[in-house]
Amino acid sequence: MGDYGNIGINAGYARFCAKDFGKVGLDGTLKGDFQNQNIGYKLSANASGLIGNGHGVNAGGYAGVEFGKLNCTQYNLGVMTDYTKAFGKEKLETLGDGSFIGDINPNQSLKAGLELGFSRNICCDDDRRISVSLMGGADIYNEAKLNLDNQNIEYSKLNKVKPFLGTRAEYAKKVNDKGQELYFNGKCFLSDGSTYGEAGIGFRF
């Protein structure tokens, strides 16, 4: 099947620790075969800007091995990482009695772990593909504390660790004989430390 790579652009919706964002970004993928063409490697990376009610960044990477590349269903196993940072301070709301309230959420998270999944050419048609992966590992995030003296929220460095579970899904369809694709995707990470989810649409060249 040979080595090949592609670049995609995407847009959509993201939610990080109870904050909603619009999302625009880029992703890139490089695939290739080993000596046995039924086994190959995959390297991928993505970066997105989070915009709207606040702003931030989300970026991630993956490196792994694919099995059964010549079959209708391929399986993958690799390592992944995902980083999210929300900029700007949390807003505190002052109540009539002089007290105040506000959402106290971490504004930074680094997730790293293993990813296991599969891709299926629908009806063994190379032009339509669905991919699903499960992820798990460590969520490294910062701690947010309310400073009553200054009436603001203070953040530590990335010094807290919790386990996380995640999932990723994508449907892609080739739109021409050049192999360019229209795709729909989503991912979600759940942890006691921080949460992140997104859904989007994109185009790969």
XYZ file of C-alpha atoms in Angstrom:
205
model
C 0.000 0.000 0.000
C 3.031 2.258 0.410
C 3.733 5.357 2.443
C 1.435 8.339 2.229
C 0.354 11.365 4.230
C -2.424 13.912 4.245
C -3.402 17.178 5.890
C -6.904 18.151 6.989
C -8.723 21.273 8.108
C -11.656 21.084 10.504
C -14.146 23.122 12.493
C -16.680 22.306 15.166
C -17.667 22.560 18.811
C -15.616 21.795 21.930
C -16.332 21.752 25.659
C -13.602 21.832 28.298
C -14.398 21.789 32.019
C -17.929 23.217 31.632
C -16.870 25.911 29.129
C -18.141 25.965 25.543
C -15.932 26.871 22.584
C -15.948 26.941 18.833
C -13.059 24.995 17.308
C -10.941 25.456 14.165
C -7.838 23.436 13.488
C -5.489 21.330 11.396
C -4.546 17.668 11.487
C -1.912 15.634 9.715
C -1.369 11.898 9.235
C 1.510 9.807 7.925
C 1.006 6.109 7.203
C 3.298 3.427 5.869
C 3.950 -0.295 5.596
C 6.497 -2.541 7.197
C 8.076 -5.387 5.231
C 4.814 -7.265 5.679
C 2.317 -4.998 3.899
C -0.498 -6.253 6.123
C 1.149 -4.461 9.062
C 1.957 -0.768 9.066
C 2.536 2.306 11.177
C 0.570 5.496 11.711
C 1.752 8.864 13.000
C -0.711 11.704 13.471
C -0.932 15.121 15.083
C -3.574 17.806 15.451
C -3.803 21.361 16.728
C -6.902 23.515 17.221
C -7.753 26.963 18.443
C -10.685 27.229 20.856
C -12.662 30.418 20.314
C -15.908 32.047 21.354
C -16.816 32.509 25.021
C -13.171 32.585 26.071
C -10.345 31.040 24.085
C -7.780 28.291 24.310
C -5.838 25.594 22.492
C -6.102 21.850 22.053
C -3.395 19.672 20.514
C -2.600 16.005 20.385
C -0.494 13.290 18.849
C -0.552 9.548 18.171
C 2.035 6.936 17.186
C 1.059 3.339 16.668
C 0.866 0.162 14.621
C -1.961 -0.998 12.350
C -2.747 -4.665 11.735
C -4.748 -6.224 8.904
C -4.169 -3.355 6.469
C -5.155 -5.521 3.489
C -8.464 -6.527 5.090
C -11.791 -4.721 5.338
C -11.209 -4.240 9.076
C -7.908 -2.941 10.448
C -6.877 -2.781 14.114
C -4.575 -0.256 15.737
C -2.587 -0.027 18.963
C -0.434 2.901 19.996
C 0.354 5.709 22.402
C -1.477 9.041 22.451
C -1.291 12.427 24.100
C -3.745 15.312 24.283
C -3.183 18.796 25.731
C -5.796 21.465 26.446
C -5.306 24.971 27.810
C -8.040 27.558 28.410
C -6.826 31.150 28.685
C -8.326 33.922 30.760
C -9.396 34.039 34.378
C -12.608 32.624 35.749
C -15.212 35.269 36.476
C -16.600 35.518 39.977
C -20.148 36.694 40.570
C -20.743 38.927 43.596
C -23.989 38.254 45.446
C -26.136 40.779 47.286
C -24.793 39.785 50.690
C -21.206 40.486 49.625
C -20.299 36.848 49.047
C -19.317 35.566 45.619
C -19.521 32.424 43.566
C -17.735 31.106 40.515
C -16.884 27.923 38.643
C -13.634 26.502 39.968
C -12.239 24.302 37.211
C -8.701 23.488 36.094
C -7.790 25.452 32.992
C -4.994 23.160 31.808
C -4.749 19.415 31.240
C -2.286 16.965 29.697
C -3.573 13.467 29.006
C -1.283 10.610 27.956
C -1.853 6.896 27.587
C -2.675 3.983 25.286
C -5.117 3.888 22.385
C -6.738 0.723 21.019
C -9.213 0.713 18.154
C -10.273 -0.398 14.711
C -11.126 1.006 11.290
C -13.697 -0.579 9.017
C -14.133 -0.038 5.306
C -17.937 -0.036 5.149
C -19.108 -2.959 2.984
C -15.388 -3.387 2.126
C -15.636 -0.140 0.159
C -12.337 1.795 0.277
C -14.222 5.059 -0.251
C -16.129 4.902 3.066
C -14.540 4.221 6.428
C -15.534 4.325 10.082
C -12.964 4.377 12.895
C -13.472 3.922 16.639
C -10.852 3.949 19.415
C -10.765 3.634 23.184
C -8.097 5.432 25.243
C -6.922 5.335 28.819
C -4.076 6.627 30.914
C -3.089 9.542 33.132
C -4.714 12.977 33.248
C -2.180 15.523 34.522
C -3.911 18.784 35.384
C -3.546 21.874 37.528
C -5.425 22.565 40.736
C -7.772 25.538 40.979
C -8.308 27.155 44.376
C -10.440 30.071 45.489
C -8.414 32.808 47.196
C -10.862 34.457 49.603
C -8.517 37.345 50.381
C -8.095 38.461 46.779
C -11.472 37.127 45.588
C -9.972 35.343 42.628
C -9.121 31.831 41.492
C -5.499 30.718 41.582
C -4.049 27.854 39.553
C -1.148 25.590 40.391
C 1.206 24.059 37.851
C 0.433 20.676 36.321
C 0.797 18.817 39.611
C -2.329 16.644 39.965
C -2.771 13.204 38.397
C -5.953 11.189 37.875
C -6.786 8.273 35.560
C -8.885 9.021 32.485
C -10.911 7.140 29.909
C -11.643 8.402 26.439
C -13.100 7.537 23.073
C -12.635 8.763 19.534
C -14.802 8.147 16.474
C -14.719 9.208 12.833
C -16.612 8.651 9.602
C -14.735 9.529 6.407
C -15.782 9.418 2.759
C -13.604 9.967 -0.299
C -15.029 12.668 -2.542
C -12.813 12.312 -5.634
C -10.225 10.104 -7.311
C -7.389 12.066 -5.652
C -8.266 10.454 -2.340
C -9.485 13.662 -0.708
C -11.935 13.050 2.121
C -14.852 14.680 3.871
C -14.993 13.522 7.479
C -17.014 13.862 10.659
C -15.366 13.164 13.994
C -15.649 13.453 17.738
C -13.723 12.647 20.890
C -14.363 12.688 24.610
C -12.142 12.382 27.681
C -13.563 11.738 31.157
C -11.604 12.176 34.374
C -12.096 13.357 37.949
C -9.485 15.978 37.133
C -10.758 17.482 33.882
C -13.095 16.688 31.007
C -12.929 17.487 27.306
C -15.261 16.735 24.410
C -15.609 17.857 20.821
C -17.467 17.207 17.573
C -16.503 18.490 14.164
C -16.448 18.307 10.383
C -13.361 18.487 8.200
C -11.743 17.987 4.816
C -8.477 16.129 4.085
C -6.271 16.876 1.104
